[in-house]
Tab-separated table of C-alpha atoms and ligand atoms in Angstrom:
chain	number	residue	atom	x	y	z
A	3	UNK	CA	12.824	-1.244	-41.210
A	4	UNK	CA	10.301	-1.906	-38.394
A	5	UNK	CA	9.523	-5.224	-36.817
A	6	UNK	CA	5.772	-4.603	-36.951
A	7	UNK	CA	3.793	-1.560	-38.031
A	8	UNK	CA	0.368	-0.263	-38.917
A	9	UNK	CA	0.691	2.299	-41.703
A	10	UNK	CA	-1.683	5.252	-42.014
A	11	UNK	CA	-1.683	7.512	-45.086
A	12	UNK	CA	-1.987	11.237	-44.417
A	13	UNK	CA	-1.518	14.009	-47.028
A	14	UNK	CA	1.505	13.248	-49.209
A	15	UNK	CA	3.310	11.304	-46.528
A	16	UNK	CA	2.758	8.551	-43.986
A	17	UNK	CA	3.264	7.971	-40.289
A	18	UNK	CA	3.389	4.963	-38.094
A	19	UNK	CA	1.445	3.819	-35.048
A	20	UNK	CA	3.810	1.718	-32.955
A	21	UNK	CA	3.015	-1.858	-32.051
A	22	UNK	CA	6.588	-2.958	-31.774
A	23	UNK	CA	9.390	-0.523	-31.062
A	24	UNK	CA	12.440	-2.037	-32.722
A	25	UNK	CA	13.983	-0.423	-35.776
A	26	UNK	CA	16.729	-1.959	-37.932
A	27	UNK	CA	18.947	0.922	-39.040
A	28	UNK	CA	20.582	1.267	-42.450
A	29	UNK	CA	23.547	3.669	-42.584
A	30	UNK	CA	25.949	4.594	-45.390
A	31	UNK	CA	29.340	4.549	-43.703
A	32	UNK	CA	33.064	4.429	-44.370
A	33	UNK	CA	35.906	3.405	-42.078
A	34	UNK	CA	38.535	5.184	-44.188
A	35	UNK	CA	38.620	8.128	-46.583
A	36	UNK	CA	39.014	7.477	-50.302
A	37	UNK	CA	37.166	7.021	-53.585
A	38	UNK	CA	33.506	7.060	-52.462
A	39	UNK	CA	32.352	3.815	-54.028
A	40	UNK	CA	35.475	2.006	-52.852
A	41	UNK	CA	35.181	3.026	-49.194
A	42	UNK	CA	31.437	3.365	-48.592
A	43	UNK	CA	29.498	0.446	-47.132
A	44	UNK	CA	25.901	-0.166	-46.137
A	45	UNK	CA	25.898	-0.905	-42.402
A	46	UNK	CA	22.833	-2.806	-41.189
A	47	UNK	CA	24.039	-3.941	-37.782
A	48	UNK	CA	22.501	-1.228	-35.581
A	49	UNK	CA	19.089	-1.629	-33.976
A	50	UNK	CA	17.167	1.127	-32.213
A	51	UNK	CA	14.460	0.587	-29.647
A	52	UNK	CA	12.028	3.281	-28.607
A	53	UNK	CA	12.532	2.179	-25.002
A	54	UNK	CA	15.961	3.844	-25.331
A	55	UNK	CA	14.301	7.252	-25.764
A	56	UNK	CA	15.012	9.852	-23.109
A	57	UNK	CA	12.475	12.570	-22.296
A	58	UNK	CA	14.077	15.119	-24.632
A	59	UNK	CA	14.676	12.709	-27.527
A	60	UNK	CA	12.699	11.528	-30.529
A	61	UNK	CA	13.101	8.634	-32.913
A	62	UNK	CA	13.252	9.869	-36.491
A	63	UNK	CA	13.057	8.140	-39.850
A	64	UNK	CA	14.683	9.404	-43.046
A	65	UNK	CA	12.430	10.908	-45.703
A	66	UNK	CA	15.229	12.009	-48.080
A	67	UNK	CA	18.828	13.214	-48.044
A	68	UNK	CA	20.742	14.584	-51.050
A	69	UNK	CA	24.247	13.766	-52.249
A	70	UNK	CA	25.935	17.168	-52.488
A	71	UNK	CA	29.432	17.892	-53.872
A	72	UNK	CA	30.653	18.539	-50.299
A	73	UNK	CA	29.593	14.997	-49.318
A	74	UNK	CA	31.894	13.578	-51.998
A	75	UNK	CA	34.760	15.818	-50.783
A	76	UNK	CA	34.103	14.683	-47.197
A	77	UNK	CA	34.206	10.975	-48.092
A	78	UNK	CA	37.467	11.654	-49.966
A	79	UNK	CA	38.821	13.231	-46.761
A	80	UNK	CA	39.318	16.545	-48.572
A	81	UNK	CA	36.698	18.703	-46.861
A	82	UNK	CA	37.407	21.314	-44.199
A	83	UNK	CA	35.124	19.604	-41.680
A	84	UNK	CA	35.532	15.839	-41.326
A	85	UNK	CA	33.821	13.399	-38.964
A	86	UNK	CA	35.476	13.331	-35.529
A	87	UNK	CA	36.280	9.620	-35.950
A	88	UNK	CA	35.844	6.730	-38.368
A	89	UNK	CA	33.809	4.701	-39.112
A	90	UNK	CA	31.318	7.499	-39.658
A	91	UNK	CA	27.944	7.915	-41.334
A	92	UNK	CA	27.984	10.487	-44.155
A	93	UNK	CA	25.480	12.935	-45.663
A	94	UNK	CA	25.364	16.577	-44.655
A	95	UNK	CA	21.652	17.406	-44.882
A	96	UNK	CA	18.240	15.828	-45.080
A	97	UNK	CA	14.670	15.758	-43.856
A	98	UNK	CA	13.320	13.215	-41.381
A	99	UNK	CA	9.966	12.365	-39.875
A	100	UNK	CA	9.394	11.831	-36.158
A	101	UNK	CA	8.035	8.335	-35.643
A	102	UNK	CA	8.345	7.880	-31.890
A	103	UNK	CA	8.633	10.078	-28.810
A	104	UNK	CA	8.097	10.091	-25.064
A	105	UNK	CA	4.529	11.034	-24.150
A	106	UNK	CA	5.898	13.883	-21.997
A	107	UNK	CA	7.469	15.507	-25.060
A	108	UNK	CA	5.010	18.082	-26.356
A	109	UNK	CA	7.382	19.814	-28.789
A	110	UNK	CA	7.665	17.099	-31.422
A	111	UNK	CA	5.097	14.444	-32.209
A	112	UNK	CA	4.957	11.469	-34.578
A	113	UNK	CA	4.326	12.700	-38.118
A	114	UNK	CA	6.276	15.957	-37.648
A	115	UNK	CA	8.991	16.740	-40.192
A	116	UNK	CA	12.378	17.803	-38.872
A	117	UNK	CA	15.728	18.977	-40.201
A	118	UNK	CA	18.767	17.955	-38.126
A	119	UNK	CA	20.999	20.949	-37.473
A	120	UNK	CA	24.050	19.131	-36.063
A	121	UNK	CA	27.338	19.536	-37.900
A	122	UNK	CA	29.374	16.378	-38.635
A	123	UNK	CA	26.216	14.245	-38.334
A	124	UNK	CA	25.533	11.708	-41.053
A	125	UNK	CA	22.090	12.049	-42.615
A	126	UNK	CA	22.468	8.959	-44.813
A	127	UNK	CA	20.748	6.721	-42.266
A	128	UNK	CA	17.246	5.280	-42.112
A	129	UNK	CA	16.605	5.982	-38.405
A	130	UNK	CA	18.160	7.783	-35.473
A	131	UNK	CA	17.453	8.857	-31.912
A	132	UNK	CA	18.131	12.583	-31.631
A	133	UNK	CA	17.728	15.298	-29.016
A	134	UNK	CA	14.872	17.663	-29.832
A	135	UNK	CA	17.340	20.545	-29.319
A	136	UNK	CA	19.247	19.386	-32.408
A	137	UNK	CA	16.197	19.387	-34.682
A	138	UNK	CA	14.273	22.138	-36.431
A	139	UNK	CA	10.597	21.368	-37.008
A	140	UNK	CA	9.353	22.321	-40.472
A	141	UNK	CA	5.891	22.137	-42.032
A	142	UNK	CA	5.061	18.883	-43.806
A	143	UNK	CA	3.050	20.476	-46.625
A	144	UNK	CA	5.994	21.115	-48.963
A	145	UNK	CA	7.520	18.549	-51.313
A	146	UNK	CA	9.990	16.139	-49.738
A	147	UNK	CA	12.538	17.184	-52.427
A	148	UNK	CA	12.252	20.813	-51.342
A	149	UNK	CA	12.622	19.964	-47.636
A	150	UNK	CA	15.545	17.582	-48.193
A	151	UNK	CA	17.538	20.149	-50.180
A	152	UNK	CA	16.612	23.212	-48.127
A	153	UNK	CA	19.237	23.564	-45.432
A	154	UNK	CA	22.428	23.902	-47.531
A	155	UNK	CA	21.951	25.347	-51.016
A	156	UNK	CA	18.980	27.752	-50.707
A	157	UNK	CA	20.452	28.947	-47.382
A	158	UNK	CA	23.797	29.556	-49.093
A	159	UNK	CA	22.078	31.520	-51.873
A	160	UNK	CA	20.178	33.539	-49.263
A	161	UNK	CA	23.345	34.433	-47.328
A	162	UNK	CA	25.307	35.216	-50.511
A	163	UNK	CA	22.648	37.721	-51.562
A	164	UNK	CA	22.185	39.238	-48.091
A	165	UNK	CA	25.526	39.267	-46.269
A	166	UNK	CA	28.177	40.816	-48.526
A	167	UNK	CA	26.874	43.856	-50.393
A	168	UNK	CA	23.718	45.839	-49.718
A	169	UNK	CA	21.804	45.269	-52.921
A	170	UNK	CA	19.125	47.704	-54.077
A	171	UNK	CA	16.297	46.917	-56.466
A	172	UNK	CA	17.743	46.894	-60.005
A	173	UNK	CA	21.319	46.061	-58.941
A	174	UNK	CA	23.130	43.249	-60.719
A	175	UNK	CA	24.895	40.120	-59.492
A	176	UNK	CA	26.739	37.659	-61.705
A	177	UNK	CA	27.375	33.997	-60.958
A	178	UNK	CA	29.147	31.080	-62.553
A	179	UNK	CA	27.709	27.603	-62.054
A	180	UNK	CA	24.419	29.339	-62.798
A	181	UNK	CA	22.681	25.975	-63.204
A	182	UNK	CA	24.005	24.513	-59.925
A	183	UNK	CA	21.500	24.012	-57.134
A	184	UNK	CA	22.893	27.084	-55.367
A	185	UNK	CA	22.758	28.980	-58.678
A	186	UNK	CA	19.111	28.008	-59.212
A	187	UNK	CA	18.252	29.348	-55.762
A	188	UNK	CA	20.162	32.590	-56.489
A	189	UNK	CA	18.126	32.985	-59.710
A	190	UNK	CA	14.828	32.572	-57.859
A	191	UNK	CA	15.674	34.708	-54.807
A	192	UNK	CA	17.171	37.377	-57.090
A	193	UNK	CA	13.925	37.514	-59.066
A	194	UNK	CA	11.899	37.731	-55.853
A	195	UNK	CA	14.067	40.598	-54.568
A	196	UNK	CA	14.214	42.438	-57.940
A	197	UNK	CA	17.936	41.871	-58.446
A	198	UNK	CA	19.309	41.267	-61.958
A	199	UNK	CA	21.102	37.923	-61.995
A	200	UNK	CA	23.549	37.207	-64.835
A	201	UNK	CA	24.103	33.472	-65.112
A	202	UNK	CA	27.209	31.897	-66.572
A	203	UNK	CA	26.977	28.196	-67.420
A	204	UNK	CA	29.265	25.707	-69.141
A	205	UNK	CA	28.780	25.064	-72.828
A	206	UNK	CA	27.600	21.557	-73.701
A	207	UNK	CA	27.005	19.502	-76.828
A	208	UNK	CA	23.697	18.120	-75.651
A	209	UNK	CA	20.817	19.485	-73.644
A	210	UNK	CA	21.734	23.193	-73.924
A	211	UNK	CA	18.315	24.324	-75.161
A	212	UNK	CA	16.557	22.295	-72.458
A	213	UNK	CA	18.850	23.703	-69.767
A	214	UNK	CA	18.362	27.311	-70.891
A	215	UNK	CA	14.584	26.777	-71.074
A	216	UNK	CA	14.603	25.298	-67.574
A	217	UNK	CA	16.622	28.173	-66.081
A	218	UNK	CA	14.277	30.637	-67.812
A	219	UNK	CA	11.316	28.801	-66.273
A	220	UNK	CA	12.874	29.567	-62.870
A	221	UNK	CA	13.060	33.249	-63.774
A	222	UNK	CA	16.550	33.558	-65.319
A	223	UNK	CA	16.706	36.404	-67.836
A	224	UNK	CA	20.427	36.592	-68.586
A	225	UNK	CA	22.157	33.326	-69.449
A	226	UNK	CA	25.594	33.152	-71.096
A	227	UNK	CA	28.252	30.508	-71.562
A	228	UNK	CA	31.722	30.893	-70.002
A	229	UNK	CA	33.274	31.811	-73.369
A	230	UNK	CA	30.960	34.840	-73.693
A	231	UNK	CA	32.822	36.503	-70.819
A	232	UNK	CA	35.798	36.918	-73.149
A	233	UNK	CA	33.778	38.357	-76.028
A	234	UNK	CA	32.381	41.787	-76.762
A	235	UNK	CA	28.868	40.310	-76.472
A	236	UNK	CA	28.312	41.392	-72.892
A	237	UNK	CA	29.697	44.911	-73.386
A	238	UNK	CA	27.515	45.637	-76.400
A	239	UNK	CA	24.349	43.815	-75.389
A	240	UNK	CA	24.117	43.512	-71.643
A	241	UNK	CA	25.866	46.367	-69.870
A	242	UNK	CA	23.963	48.859	-71.968
A	243	UNK	CA	20.700	47.526	-70.481
A	244	UNK	CA	21.536	46.642	-66.851
A	245	UNK	CA	24.261	47.935	-64.482
A	246	UNK	CA	27.532	46.075	-64.182
A	247	UNK	CA	27.568	43.598	-61.261
A	248	UNK	CA	28.326	44.899	-57.772
A	249	UNK	CA	28.614	41.324	-56.605
A	250	UNK	CA	29.871	38.075	-58.140
A	251	UNK	CA	29.429	34.492	-56.910
A	252	UNK	CA	32.025	31.904	-57.795
A	253	UNK	CA	31.602	28.143	-57.416
A	254	UNK	CA	33.970	27.116	-60.217
A	255	UNK	CA	37.505	28.591	-59.921
A	256	UNK	CA	40.211	28.680	-62.611
A	257	UNK	CA	39.756	30.606	-65.837
A	258	UNK	CA	35.982	30.838	-65.427
A	259	UNK	CA	36.570	32.968	-62.335
A	260	UNK	CA	39.351	35.188	-63.764
A	261	UNK	CA	37.063	35.954	-66.712
A	262	UNK	CA	34.113	36.684	-64.442
A	263	UNK	CA	36.189	39.102	-62.343
A	264	UNK	CA	36.895	41.252	-65.419
A	265	UNK	CA	33.229	42.119	-65.973
A	266	UNK	CA	32.508	43.194	-62.391
A	267	UNK	CA	31.822	46.851	-61.636
A	268	UNK	CA	34.508	49.006	-60.011
A	269	UNK	CA	34.793	48.303	-56.246
A	270	UNK	CA	32.712	45.141	-56.644
A	271	UNK	CA	32.930	42.067	-54.414
A	272	UNK	CA	33.545	38.501	-55.528
A	273	UNK	CA	32.455	35.773	-53.119
A	274	UNK	CA	33.888	32.305	-53.660
A	275	UNK	CA	31.820	29.502	-52.173
A	276	UNK	CA	32.789	26.467	-54.274
A	277	UNK	CA	35.595	25.097	-56.417
A	278	UNK	CA	33.976	22.712	-58.870
A	279	UNK	CA	36.809	22.928	-61.452
A	280	UNK	CA	39.347	22.067	-58.693
A	281	UNK	CA	41.439	24.968	-60.053
A	282	UNK	CA	42.674	27.836	-57.854
A	283	UNK	CA	41.105	31.279	-57.970
A	284	UNK	CA	43.489	33.537	-59.892
A	285	UNK	CA	42.805	37.237	-59.574
A	286	UNK	CA	44.079	39.364	-62.489
A	287	UNK	CA	46.475	41.793	-60.745
A	288	UNK	CA	45.457	44.911	-62.656
A	289	UNK	CA	41.753	44.276	-62.022
A	290	UNK	CA	42.431	43.761	-58.326
A	291	UNK	CA	44.490	46.939	-57.869
A	292	UNK	CA	43.067	49.438	-60.313
A	293	UNK	CA	39.413	48.467	-59.935
A	294	UNK	CA	39.525	48.061	-56.164
A	295	UNK	CA	37.954	44.600	-56.080
A	296	UNK	CA	37.175	42.738	-52.859
A	297	UNK	CA	37.479	38.941	-52.841
A	298	UNK	CA	35.953	36.979	-49.986
A	299	UNK	CA	34.959	33.417	-49.173
A	300	UNK	CA	31.753	32.037	-47.723
A	301	UNK	CA	31.133	28.741	-45.924
A	302	UNK	CA	27.596	27.895	-44.818
A	303	UNK	CA	28.936	25.465	-42.205
A	304	UNK	CA	30.842	28.263	-40.484
A	305	UNK	CA	27.695	30.398	-40.576
A	306	UNK	CA	25.745	27.533	-38.944
A	307	UNK	CA	28.479	27.109	-36.296
A	308	UNK	CA	28.330	30.825	-35.537
A	309	UNK	CA	24.527	30.757	-35.333
A	310	UNK	CA	23.985	27.314	-33.759
A	311	UNK	CA	22.412	28.485	-30.540
A	312	UNK	CA	20.346	31.359	-31.901
A	313	UNK	CA	17.113	31.224	-33.879
A	314	UNK	CA	18.559	32.839	-37.037
A	315	UNK	CA	18.880	29.511	-38.915
A	316	UNK	CA	15.301	28.423	-38.161
A	317	UNK	CA	14.095	31.917	-39.097
A	318	UNK	CA	15.830	31.729	-42.482
A	319	UNK	CA	14.472	28.199	-43.114
A	320	UNK	CA	10.930	29.361	-42.400
A	321	UNK	CA	11.312	32.396	-44.650
A	322	UNK	CA	12.535	30.108	-47.446
A	323	UNK	CA	9.652	27.672	-46.775
A	324	UNK	CA	7.283	30.619	-47.220
A	325	UNK	CA	8.822	31.229	-50.667
A	326	UNK	CA	8.461	27.508	-51.491
A	327	UNK	CA	4.791	27.497	-50.465
A	328	UNK	CA	4.087	30.504	-52.688
A	329	UNK	CA	5.820	28.869	-55.661
A	330	UNK	CA	8.712	31.356	-55.662
A	331	UNK	CA	11.406	28.817	-54.802
A	332	UNK	CA	11.566	25.410	-56.471
A	333	UNK	CA	14.007	22.671	-55.513
A	334	UNK	CA	16.380	21.361	-58.180
A	335	UNK	CA	15.077	18.488	-60.278
A	336	UNK	CA	15.740	15.335	-58.257
A	337	UNK	CA	16.303	11.645	-58.869
A	338	UNK	CA	15.682	9.253	-55.993
A	339	UNK	CA	17.567	6.104	-54.967
A	340	UNK	CA	17.055	3.908	-51.915
A	341	UNK	CA	19.865	3.692	-49.343
A	342	UNK	CA	20.519	0.137	-50.516
A	343	UNK	CA	21.187	1.464	-54.053
A	344	UNK	CA	23.759	3.940	-52.745
A	345	UNK	CA	26.494	2.781	-55.167
A	346	UNK	CA	24.436	3.673	-58.252
A	347	UNK	CA	23.363	6.891	-56.559
A	348	UNK	CA	26.966	7.908	-55.781
A	349	UNK	CA	28.029	7.169	-59.377
A	350	UNK	CA	25.119	9.180	-60.738
A	351	UNK	CA	25.856	12.141	-58.427
A	352	UNK	CA	29.404	12.355	-59.822
A	353	UNK	CA	28.394	12.413	-63.507
A	354	UNK	CA	29.482	15.553	-65.346
A	355	UNK	CA	26.635	17.795	-66.508
A	356	UNK	CA	24.158	15.830	-64.437
A	357	UNK	CA	20.993	17.920	-64.334
A	358	UNK	CA	19.391	16.235	-61.321
A	359	UNK	CA	20.182	16.303	-57.602
A	360	UNK	CA	20.450	12.750	-56.306
A	361	UNK	CA	18.382	11.951	-53.209
A	362	UNK	CA	18.730	8.929	-50.926
A	363	UNK	CA	15.523	7.578	-49.389
A	364	UNK	CA	14.858	4.638	-47.012
B	414	LIG	N1	30.566	27.341	-49.307
B	414	LIG	C1	29.406	26.830	-48.977
B	414	LIG	O1	28.900	27.011	-47.875
B	414	LIG	C2	28.675	26.012	-49.995
B	414	LIG	C3	27.330	25.694	-49.810
B	414	LIG	C4	26.670	24.985	-50.816
B	414	LIG	C5	27.374	24.550	-51.925
B	414	LIG	N2	28.698	24.841	-52.019
B	414	LIG	C6	29.486	24.468	-53.193
B	414	LIG	O2	28.833	25.006	-54.315
B	414	LIG	C7	29.104	24.206	-55.435
B	414	LIG	C8	27.783	23.847	-56.089
B	414	LIG	O3	27.046	23.006	-55.209
B	414	LIG	P1	25.615	22.447	-55.669
B	414	LIG	O4	25.090	21.497	-54.672
B	414	LIG	O5	24.800	23.621	-56.073
B	414	LIG	O6	26.079	21.654	-56.957
B	414	LIG	P2	25.257	20.884	-58.057
B	414	LIG	O7	23.814	21.201	-57.998
B	414	LIG	O8	25.691	19.465	-57.977
B	414	LIG	O9	25.848	21.527	-59.395
B	414	LIG	C9	27.203	21.428	-59.690
B	414	LIG	C10	27.577	22.628	-60.535
B	414	LIG	O10	28.975	22.639	-60.738
B	414	LIG	C11	29.232	22.727	-62.143
B	414	LIG	N3	30.474	21.991	-62.439
B	414	LIG	C12	30.729	20.708	-62.171
B	414	LIG	N4	31.986	20.400	-62.559
B	414	LIG	C13	32.507	21.528	-63.084
B	414	LIG	C14	33.761	21.859	-63.668
B	414	LIG	N5	34.741	20.959	-63.767
B	414	LIG	N6	33.943	23.127	-64.115
B	414	LIG	C15	32.955	24.037	-64.004
B	414	LIG	N7	31.748	23.793	-63.451
B	414	LIG	C16	31.532	22.548	-63.009
B	414	LIG	C17	28.036	22.080	-62.784
B	414	LIG	O11	27.956	22.513	-64.112
B	414	LIG	P3	27.587	21.487	-65.308
B	414	LIG	O12	26.100	21.315	-65.262
B	414	LIG	O13	28.075	22.203	-66.486
B	414	LIG	O14	28.310	20.196	-65.013
B	414	LIG	C18	26.921	22.632	-61.906
B	414	LIG	O15	26.628	23.949	-62.266
B	414	LIG	C19	29.907	23.027	-54.922
B	414	LIG	O16	31.286	23.321	-55.069
B	414	LIG	C20	29.551	22.987	-53.460
B	414	LIG	O17	30.517	22.345	-52.665
B	414	LIG	C21	29.352	25.562	-51.085
C-alpha cells in the first residue's frame, strides 16, 4: 500500500509515478512450522522507503504468486529446503512489477515485470527491495497468471522432457497426475515436440467429463484413470497404436506408481518429481530386474541451484514465454485471492480434486 500515488493504466497492467516513496508491506509469514492456517500470519509491520534503494536495487510490487504443493510442505517444515530462520515469508514463485529504481539503473525500469530467482525467498509479500542480479526481466504482454506460474511447473515439465531420455518424434511418455499443473505443461510441450503423452488421472464422481474435455483442449489425446493401468485396456487399445513409453513421470507415489511402472517399455526410465499420495515409491522387483528399468528423481530447486549463475534459467523462461505468446502453452486455470484473504486461499489450495491453481495478489 502506498502513501500517495498517481495511477496510470497501460496495456493490461498499471504502473505508478512516485509522489511519496513509502510502502507499507504485507507479508504472509510464520514463526514456527505446522498446519498452515494455524501458523501463518499476515505481517503488516514493515515499511519500505525508496530512499533505501542502492544503485543496483529496485523496489518491486507483487502482481501474483501461486500456492503450490511445495509451499504447503515448506510451511509444515517437511520440505527439503526450508527458510534459513524463522519467522520467514513463504511462497516459492511469483511475478512482480518494478515500481521504483535509482535513476542510474538502466537495466530495470518502473513498469517492468520481473521473476525473482532467489531460493528460500518468500514471494507472498506485497513489496520488496531486491538486487537486480536476483531478478529475471520478462515481457509484460503475457497474462499475469501465466507469468506467476511460469518458473516452477512449466520449467519442471521442460526439464523432465529434455534431461532424462533423448526423445524422438513419435516416442511416448506416460505420466500420473496428468491434470496437475506440471502434467498440463507436459501435455502441451509434448504436443509441441510431437511426443505422445499418455495421461493417468484419478477417477472422480463429479467433473470427470469436464476435466477430460479440458485436458483434450490442451492437446491431450490419451487420458486414462489409474485403474486402467491394471486392465487389458491399454494392451489391446493403446500399445497397438503408439509405442510403449520410454519415459514415465511420477508425481503421485504408492500403487499408482507401481502400476505405471508395469506398462513402461523395456529399459525405460521413471522420473519421480512429486509425492502427492504421501506413499513411498515401490518398484516391482521383477520389473526392475528383468526389464532393466531406471528410476531417478528430479528437483527443480536443485537444477536452479546448479544453474544460478548462468543464463540457462532465463533462456528456458524466454523459450517458454515464446510458447505462451504463440498460444502453445496455457497456464492452469487460476483463482485469485488477496494477501489479506490468505486463510481462505490456503484452505482452497488444499482441497482435494481442486481444478484451479490458487494465486495470491496484493
Ligand atoms: N520436483 C520438482 O522440482 C517439482 C516441481 C514442481 C512440482 N513438483 C511436485 O509435483 C506435484 C504436482 O505439483 P503441481 O503444482 O502441478 O500440483 P497441482 O496443480 O496442485 O495438482 C496436484 C495434482 O496432484 C494430484 N493429487 C493430489 N492428491 C493426490 C493423491 N492423494 N493421490 C494422487 N494424486 C493426487 C491431483 O489430482 P486430483 O485432481 O485428482 O486431486 C493433481 O493432479 C507436487 O507433488 C509438487 O510438489 C515437484
